[in-house]
Amino acid sequence: MPIDRRHMLAGVIAAALALGCGFPADDGPTDEEILAAGTAELDAVKLPEHEWAQHARYAKRDKTRLVWKRWYTVPLTREETVRLVDRMFTEAGWVRGDDCLSSDGEKCFNYDKPGYHVFPSITDRVCADGGAGCTDLQINMRRR
């Protein structure tokens, strides 16, 4: 008895489904586990954030990638904030890279740990009391 195309196609599809269609086994960490581990890495950087006005702090899936963001108003000048952030990240074991420029053309740093890349953004801003000498600090992190 000859096999028609419809039965042959159904057999191929059934075999592919039974063999897993070549998709890898889902045995890696979940998004939640990765987000928690990344948050722990950022929390290990001992910034004095309790002294700063906080605007955002989250860890989430943003379309196709996992991202972390922290955003503060810091009562320090840009230069002081750059030095503080650099010291805190390097003390926490992050490796500094300096292959970037800020939006105003000033030198900036980024930081790496296995699996993660951090790129802080530090810009001048007016303080809440109207005075000068404050900065916006945005810490953005993504998976490598």
PDB file of C-alpha atoms in Angstrom, residues 15-121:
ATOM      1  CA  ALA A  15       9.146  12.296  14.444  1.00  0.00           C
ATOM      2  CA  ALA A  16      10.535  15.833  14.674  1.00  0.00           C
ATOM      3  CA  LEU A  17       8.289  16.628  17.618  1.00  0.00           C
ATOM      4  CA  ALA A  18       9.235  13.401  19.346  1.00  0.00           C
ATOM      5  CA  LEU A  19      12.927  14.208  18.948  1.00  0.00           C
ATOM      6  CA  GLY A  20      12.550  17.767  20.226  1.00  0.00           C
ATOM      7  CA  CYS A  21      12.933  19.513  16.861  1.00  0.00           C
ATOM      8  CA  GLY A  22      16.595  20.107  17.585  1.00  0.00           C
ATOM      9  CA  PHE A  23      15.870  22.709  20.271  1.00  0.00           C
ATOM     10  CA  PRO A  24      18.304  22.701  23.201  1.00  0.00           C
ATOM     11  CA  ALA A  25      17.080  21.405  26.518  1.00  0.00           C
ATOM     12  CA  ASP A  26      15.783  24.114  28.813  1.00  0.00           C
ATOM     13  CA  ASP A  27      18.263  23.457  31.602  1.00  0.00           C
ATOM     14  CA  GLY A  28      19.810  26.940  31.934  1.00  0.00           C
ATOM     15  CA  PRO A  29      18.948  29.535  34.543  1.00  0.00           C
ATOM     16  CA  THR A  30      15.611  31.310  34.294  1.00  0.00           C
ATOM     17  CA  ASP A  31      15.310  35.043  33.644  1.00  0.00           C
ATOM     18  CA  GLU A  32      14.411  35.531  37.306  1.00  0.00           C
ATOM     19  CA  GLU A  33      17.557  33.724  38.451  1.00  0.00           C
ATOM     20  CA  ILE A  34      19.746  35.759  36.088  1.00  0.00           C
ATOM     21  CA  LEU A  35      18.080  39.026  37.151  1.00  0.00           C
ATOM     22  CA  ALA A  36      18.576  38.155  40.833  1.00  0.00           C
ATOM     23  CA  ALA A  37      22.258  37.302  40.260  1.00  0.00           C
ATOM     24  CA  GLY A  38      22.824  40.546  38.337  1.00  0.00           C
ATOM     25  CA  THR A  39      21.075  42.555  41.027  1.00  0.00           C
ATOM     26  CA  ALA A  40      23.344  40.944  43.642  1.00  0.00           C
ATOM     27  CA  GLU A  41      26.400  41.956  41.563  1.00  0.00           C
ATOM     28  CA  LEU A  42      25.205  45.579  41.484  1.00  0.00           C
ATOM     29  CA  ASP A  43      24.290  45.522  45.177  1.00  0.00           C
ATOM     30  CA  ALA A  44      27.881  44.473  45.962  1.00  0.00           C
ATOM     31  CA  VAL A  45      29.007  47.894  44.714  1.00  0.00           C
ATOM     32  CA  LYS A  46      28.749  49.899  47.929  1.00  0.00           C
ATOM     33  CA  LEU A  47      27.552  53.271  46.643  1.00  0.00           C
ATOM     34  CA  PRO A  48      26.153  55.642  49.303  1.00  0.00           C
ATOM     35  CA  GLU A  49      22.764  55.494  47.571  1.00  0.00           C
ATOM     36  CA  HIS A  50      20.888  56.042  50.846  1.00  0.00           C
ATOM     37  CA  GLU A  51      22.198  59.639  50.693  1.00  0.00           C
ATOM     38  CA  TRP A  52      21.026  60.199  47.115  1.00  0.00           C
ATOM     39  CA  ALA A  53      17.637  60.947  45.562  1.00  0.00           C
ATOM     40  CA  GLN A  54      16.629  57.837  43.647  1.00  0.00           C
ATOM     41  CA  HIS A  55      14.617  58.087  40.422  1.00  0.00           C
ATOM     42  CA  ALA A  56      14.651  54.517  39.116  1.00  0.00           C
ATOM     43  CA  ARG A  57      15.787  51.073  40.159  1.00  0.00           C
ATOM     44  CA  TYR A  58      14.740  48.025  38.210  1.00  0.00           C
ATOM     45  CA  ALA A  59      15.813  44.739  36.683  1.00  0.00           C
ATOM     46  CA  LYS A  60      13.681  43.340  33.867  1.00  0.00           C
ATOM     47  CA  ARG A  61      13.481  41.822  30.412  1.00  0.00           C
ATOM     48  CA  ASP A  62      13.390  44.660  27.896  1.00  0.00           C
ATOM     49  CA  LYS A  63      12.100  43.104  24.679  1.00  0.00           C
ATOM     50  CA  THR A  64      14.915  40.680  23.824  1.00  0.00           C
ATOM     51  CA  ARG A  65      17.465  41.285  26.587  1.00  0.00           C
ATOM     52  CA  LEU A  66      17.807  41.504  30.339  1.00  0.00           C
ATOM     53  CA  VAL A  67      18.616  44.977  31.679  1.00  0.00           C
ATOM     54  CA  TRP A  68      19.254  46.640  35.009  1.00  0.00           C
ATOM     55  CA  LYS A  69      18.979  50.376  35.677  1.00  0.00           C
ATOM     56  CA  ARG A  70      19.616  52.612  38.644  1.00  0.00           C
ATOM     57  CA  TRP A  71      19.241  56.378  38.439  1.00  0.00           C
ATOM     58  CA  TYR A  72      20.160  58.888  41.145  1.00  0.00           C
ATOM     59  CA  THR A  73      20.700  62.588  41.748  1.00  0.00           C
ATOM     60  CA  VAL A  74      24.083  62.827  43.444  1.00  0.00           C
ATOM     61  CA  PRO A  75      25.079  65.884  45.529  1.00  0.00           C
ATOM     62  CA  LEU A  76      28.605  65.889  44.072  1.00  0.00           C
ATOM     63  CA  THR A  77      30.207  67.443  41.016  1.00  0.00           C
ATOM     64  CA  ARG A  78      30.616  65.337  37.874  1.00  0.00           C
ATOM     65  CA  GLU A  79      34.340  64.869  38.531  1.00  0.00           C
ATOM     66  CA  GLU A  80      33.732  63.782  42.137  1.00  0.00           C
ATOM     67  CA  THR A  81      30.986  61.394  41.029  1.00  0.00           C
ATOM     68  CA  VAL A  82      33.198  59.847  38.314  1.00  0.00           C
ATOM     69  CA  ARG A  83      35.965  59.243  40.887  1.00  0.00           C
ATOM     70  CA  LEU A  84      33.534  57.805  43.471  1.00  0.00           C
ATOM     71  CA  VAL A  85      31.807  55.476  41.008  1.00  0.00           C
ATOM     72  CA  ASP A  86      35.149  54.331  39.630  1.00  0.00           C
ATOM     73  CA  ARG A  87      36.515  53.571  43.098  1.00  0.00           C
ATOM     74  CA  MET A  88      33.365  51.745  44.228  1.00  0.00           C
ATOM     75  CA  PHE A  89      33.139  49.548  41.110  1.00  0.00           C
ATOM     76  CA  THR A  90      36.837  48.637  41.070  1.00  0.00           C
ATOM     77  CA  GLU A  91      36.787  47.877  44.821  1.00  0.00           C
ATOM     78  CA  ALA A  92      33.853  45.518  44.170  1.00  0.00           C
ATOM     79  CA  GLY A  93      35.968  43.590  41.643  1.00  0.00           C
ATOM     80  CA  TRP A  94      34.692  45.042  38.367  1.00  0.00           C
ATOM     81  CA  VAL A  95      37.248  45.487  35.564  1.00  0.00           C
ATOM     82  CA  ARG A  96      37.344  49.029  34.218  1.00  0.00           C
ATOM     83  CA  GLY A  97      37.305  49.835  30.524  1.00  0.00           C
ATOM     84  CA  ASP A  98      37.781  53.356  29.209  1.00  0.00           C
ATOM     85  CA  ASP A  99      36.740  53.083  25.609  1.00  0.00           C
ATOM     86  CA  CYS A 100      33.904  55.588  25.774  1.00  0.00           C
ATOM     87  CA  LEU A 101      33.151  59.291  25.781  1.00  0.00           C
ATOM     88  CA  SER A 102      30.237  60.915  27.548  1.00  0.00           C
ATOM     89  CA  SER A 103      27.578  62.844  25.661  1.00  0.00           C
ATOM     90  CA  ASP A 104      29.531  66.050  26.267  1.00  0.00           C
ATOM     91  CA  GLY A 105      32.767  64.511  24.962  1.00  0.00           C
ATOM     92  CA  GLU A 106      34.378  63.885  28.366  1.00  0.00           C
ATOM     93  CA  LYS A 107      36.174  60.658  29.197  1.00  0.00           C
ATOM     94  CA  CYS A 108      34.063  58.034  30.925  1.00  0.00           C
ATOM     95  CA  PHE A 109      34.457  54.455  32.103  1.00  0.00           C
ATOM     96  CA  ASN A 110      32.567  51.195  31.766  1.00  0.00           C
ATOM     97  CA  TYR A 111      32.934  48.077  33.873  1.00  0.00           C
ATOM     98  CA  ASP A 112      32.850  44.335  33.241  1.00  0.00           C
ATOM     99  CA  LYS A 113      32.455  41.152  35.229  1.00  0.00           C
ATOM    100  CA  PRO A 114      31.921  37.718  33.742  1.00  0.00           C
ATOM    101  CA  GLY A 115      28.469  37.835  32.159  1.00  0.00           C
ATOM    102  CA  TYR A 116      27.779  41.540  32.786  1.00  0.00           C
ATOM    103  CA  HIS A 117      28.643  44.954  31.324  1.00  0.00           C
ATOM    104  CA  VAL A 118      27.965  48.244  33.167  1.00  0.00           C
ATOM    105  CA  PHE A 119      28.003  51.644  31.531  1.00  0.00           C
ATOM    106  CA  PRO A 120      27.383  54.556  33.911  1.00  0.00           C
ATOM    107  CA  SER A 121      26.193  57.890  32.582  1.00  0.00           C
TER     108      SER A 121
END
